[in-house]
C-alpha positions as MATLAB code, in Angstrom:
seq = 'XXXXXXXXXXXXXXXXXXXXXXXXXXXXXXXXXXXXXXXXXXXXXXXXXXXXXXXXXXXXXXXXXXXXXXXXXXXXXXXXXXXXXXXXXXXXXXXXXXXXXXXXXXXXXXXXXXXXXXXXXXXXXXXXXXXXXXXXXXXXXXXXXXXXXXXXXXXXXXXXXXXXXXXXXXXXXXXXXXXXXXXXXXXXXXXXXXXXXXXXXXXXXXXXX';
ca = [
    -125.618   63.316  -19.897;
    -125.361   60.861  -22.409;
    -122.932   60.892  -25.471;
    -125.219   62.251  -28.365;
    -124.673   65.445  -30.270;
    -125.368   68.617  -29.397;
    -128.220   69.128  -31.782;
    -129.907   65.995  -30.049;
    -129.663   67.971  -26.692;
    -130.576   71.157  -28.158;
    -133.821   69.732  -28.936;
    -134.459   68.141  -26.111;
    -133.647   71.025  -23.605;
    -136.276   72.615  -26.108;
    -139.062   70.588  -26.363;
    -139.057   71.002  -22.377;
    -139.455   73.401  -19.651;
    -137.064   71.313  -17.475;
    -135.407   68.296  -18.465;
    -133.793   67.450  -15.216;
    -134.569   69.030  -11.640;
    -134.335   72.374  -10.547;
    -132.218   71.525   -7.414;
    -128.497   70.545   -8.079;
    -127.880   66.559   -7.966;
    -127.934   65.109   -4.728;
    -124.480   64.185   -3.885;
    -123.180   66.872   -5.172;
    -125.053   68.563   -2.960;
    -124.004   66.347    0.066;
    -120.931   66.198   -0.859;
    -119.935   70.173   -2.015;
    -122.442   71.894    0.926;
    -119.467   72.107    3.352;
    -116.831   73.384    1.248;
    -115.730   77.262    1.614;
    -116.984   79.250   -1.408;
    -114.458   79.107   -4.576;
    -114.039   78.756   -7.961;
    -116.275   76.091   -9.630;
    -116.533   74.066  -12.849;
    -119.186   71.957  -14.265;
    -118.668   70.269  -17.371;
    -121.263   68.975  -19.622;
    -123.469   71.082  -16.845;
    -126.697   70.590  -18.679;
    -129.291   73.541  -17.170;
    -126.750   74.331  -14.757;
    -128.409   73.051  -11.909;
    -125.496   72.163   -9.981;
    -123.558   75.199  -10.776;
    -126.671   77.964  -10.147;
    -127.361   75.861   -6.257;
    -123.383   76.645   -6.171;
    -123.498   80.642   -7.289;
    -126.589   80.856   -4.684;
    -124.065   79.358   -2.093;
    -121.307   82.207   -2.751;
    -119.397   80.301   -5.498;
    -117.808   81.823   -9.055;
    -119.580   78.919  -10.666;
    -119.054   78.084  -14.573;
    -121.131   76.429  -16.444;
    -120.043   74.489  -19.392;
    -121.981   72.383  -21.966;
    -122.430   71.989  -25.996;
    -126.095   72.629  -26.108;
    -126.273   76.424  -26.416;
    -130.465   75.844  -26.044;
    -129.046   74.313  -22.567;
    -127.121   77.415  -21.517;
    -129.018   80.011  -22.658;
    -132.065   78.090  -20.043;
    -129.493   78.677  -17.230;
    -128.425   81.592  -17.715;
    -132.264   82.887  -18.096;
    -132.697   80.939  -14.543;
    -129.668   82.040  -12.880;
    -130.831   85.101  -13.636;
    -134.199   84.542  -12.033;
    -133.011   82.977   -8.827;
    -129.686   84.420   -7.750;
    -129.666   87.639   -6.086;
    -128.390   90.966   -6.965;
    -124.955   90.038   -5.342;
    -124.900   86.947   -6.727;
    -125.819   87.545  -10.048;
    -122.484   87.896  -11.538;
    -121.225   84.262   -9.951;
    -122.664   82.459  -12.637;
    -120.981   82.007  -16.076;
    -122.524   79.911  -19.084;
    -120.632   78.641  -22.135;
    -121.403   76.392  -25.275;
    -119.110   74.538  -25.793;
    -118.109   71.408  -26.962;
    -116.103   69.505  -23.355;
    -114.127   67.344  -25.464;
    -112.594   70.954  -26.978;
    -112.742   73.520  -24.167;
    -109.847   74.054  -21.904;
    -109.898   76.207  -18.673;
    -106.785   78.238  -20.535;
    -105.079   78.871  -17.259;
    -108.015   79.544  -14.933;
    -107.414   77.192  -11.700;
    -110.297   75.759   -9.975;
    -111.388   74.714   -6.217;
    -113.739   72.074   -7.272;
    -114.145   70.619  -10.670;
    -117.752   68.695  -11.331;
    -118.061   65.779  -14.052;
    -121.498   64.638  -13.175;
    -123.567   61.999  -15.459;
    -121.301   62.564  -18.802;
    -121.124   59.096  -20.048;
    -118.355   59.193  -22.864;
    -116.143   56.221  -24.961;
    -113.301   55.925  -23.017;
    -110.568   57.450  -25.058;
    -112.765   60.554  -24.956;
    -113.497   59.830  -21.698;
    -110.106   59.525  -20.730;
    -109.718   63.148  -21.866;
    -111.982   65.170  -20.525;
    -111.218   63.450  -16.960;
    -107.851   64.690  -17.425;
    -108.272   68.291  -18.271;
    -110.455   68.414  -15.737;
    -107.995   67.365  -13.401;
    -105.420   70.057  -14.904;
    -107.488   72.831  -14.238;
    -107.539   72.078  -10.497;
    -106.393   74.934   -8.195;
    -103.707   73.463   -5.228;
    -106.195   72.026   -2.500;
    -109.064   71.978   -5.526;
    -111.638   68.939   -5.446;
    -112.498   66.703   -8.497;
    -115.816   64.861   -8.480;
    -116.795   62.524  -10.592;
    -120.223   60.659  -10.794;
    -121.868   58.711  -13.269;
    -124.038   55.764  -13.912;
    -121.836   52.765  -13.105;
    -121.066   49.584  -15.631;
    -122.405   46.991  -13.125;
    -125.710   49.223  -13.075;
    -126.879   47.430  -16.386;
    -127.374   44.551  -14.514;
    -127.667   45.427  -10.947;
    -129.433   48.587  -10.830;
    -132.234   50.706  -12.933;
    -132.294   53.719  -15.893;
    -129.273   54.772  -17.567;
    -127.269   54.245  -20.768;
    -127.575   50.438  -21.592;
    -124.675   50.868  -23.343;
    -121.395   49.259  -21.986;
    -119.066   51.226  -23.954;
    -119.438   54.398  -22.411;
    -119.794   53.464  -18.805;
    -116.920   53.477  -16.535;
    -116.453   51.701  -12.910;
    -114.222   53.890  -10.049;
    -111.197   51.673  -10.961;
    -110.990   52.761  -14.667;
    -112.053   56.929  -13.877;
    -108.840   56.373  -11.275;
    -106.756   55.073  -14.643;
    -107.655   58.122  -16.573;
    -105.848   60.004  -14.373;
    -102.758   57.690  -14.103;
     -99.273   60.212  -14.428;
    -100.761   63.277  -14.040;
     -98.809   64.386  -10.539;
     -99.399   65.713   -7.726;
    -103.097   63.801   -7.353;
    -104.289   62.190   -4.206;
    -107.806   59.917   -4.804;
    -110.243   60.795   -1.744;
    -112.817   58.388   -3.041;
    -113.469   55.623   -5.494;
    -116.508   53.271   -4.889;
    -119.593   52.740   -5.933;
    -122.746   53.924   -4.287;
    -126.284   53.318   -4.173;
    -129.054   55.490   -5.000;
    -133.035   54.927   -4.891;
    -134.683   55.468   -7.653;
    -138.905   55.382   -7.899;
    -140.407   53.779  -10.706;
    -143.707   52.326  -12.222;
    -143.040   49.187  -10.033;
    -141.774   50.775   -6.852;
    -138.595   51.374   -5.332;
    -135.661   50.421   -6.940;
    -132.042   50.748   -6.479;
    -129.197   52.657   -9.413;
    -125.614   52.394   -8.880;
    -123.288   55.127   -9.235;
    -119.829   55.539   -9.808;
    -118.158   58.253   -7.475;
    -114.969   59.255   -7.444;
    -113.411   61.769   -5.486;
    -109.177   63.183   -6.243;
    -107.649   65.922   -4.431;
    -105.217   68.369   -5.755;
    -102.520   68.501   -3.310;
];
């Protein structure tokens, strides 16, 4: 998600049925499918995608994001395709990342997926997301990576609030007890009009230990 306000994304969850897919991202998906059932975060989680694929997979997934038109769409879907015994894995709030702390709730795995940000503000949210990581808890980062304005396809064309694995590793710089798993950039296919092309992501991986 891009850094506009949330009135921009509340009407542009609205004027759609489904702005982004109904599956959770893709790495996340590769990356999270192995993990024993926790606690979950996902900030600035858009229609929860990623957070209802992990309530269906036995997680106490929350949502979080400022577009209350956003949340009130997952909720309505959670609702539709999570089980009776699943139902209650999945919690939605609007509100504002930059603002919300996790107020003492401690987290196995902490998602920051496509939330492109200036860095100062960046900075932050990386770093409370980091603080709300249980001992052993997973934070994963991904976003549309700086060198992608040139080397890759779609995205924010703006400079400012894209980050490379280095600098989402230097937002975290003194918090203790942090161990990086992963910091690179990968490579993702992406059709278009004119065929194939290739995006470039930046993932980064940091264990609590």
């Amino acid at each position: 998600m891009v850094g506009m306000d949330s009135h921009f994304w509340d009407d542009r969850y609205a004027a759609s049925d489904l702005v982004w897919s109904a599956g959770p991202n893709a790495t996340v998906a590769e990356l999270t499918a192995d993990l024993p059932p926790g606690r979950a975060m996902d900030l600035a989680a858009g229609e929860g995608r990623n957070a209802i694929w992990l309530a269906e997979r036995g997680w106490d997934a929350t949502a979080v994001d400022f577009s209350a038109v956003a949340m009130d769409r997952a909720r309505r879907i959670g609702e539709e395709r999570l089980d009776p015994a699943s139902a209650g894995r999945l919690t939605t709030v609007a509100a504002d990342v930059l603002e919300w702390e996790a107020r003492g709730t401690a987290y196995d795995l902490v998602l920051v997926i496509f939330l492109h940000l200036p860095e100062p503000q960046r900075r932050e949210v990386h770093r409370r997301a980091a603080a709300a990581l249980a001992p052993g808890g997973l934070l994963l980062v991904l976003a549309h990576d700086r060198s992608n304005l040139v080397d890759g396809v779609g995205g924010p064309q703006d400079p400012a609030i894209l980050a490379t694995p280095a600098e989402v590793v230097g937002d975290l710089d003194g918090i203790p007890g942090l161990r990086v798993e992963r910091a690179e950039v990968i490579l993702r296919l992406v059709a278009t009009e004119g065929g194939e092309r290739t995006a470039r992501d930046c993932l980064v991986l940091v264990r609590r230990i």
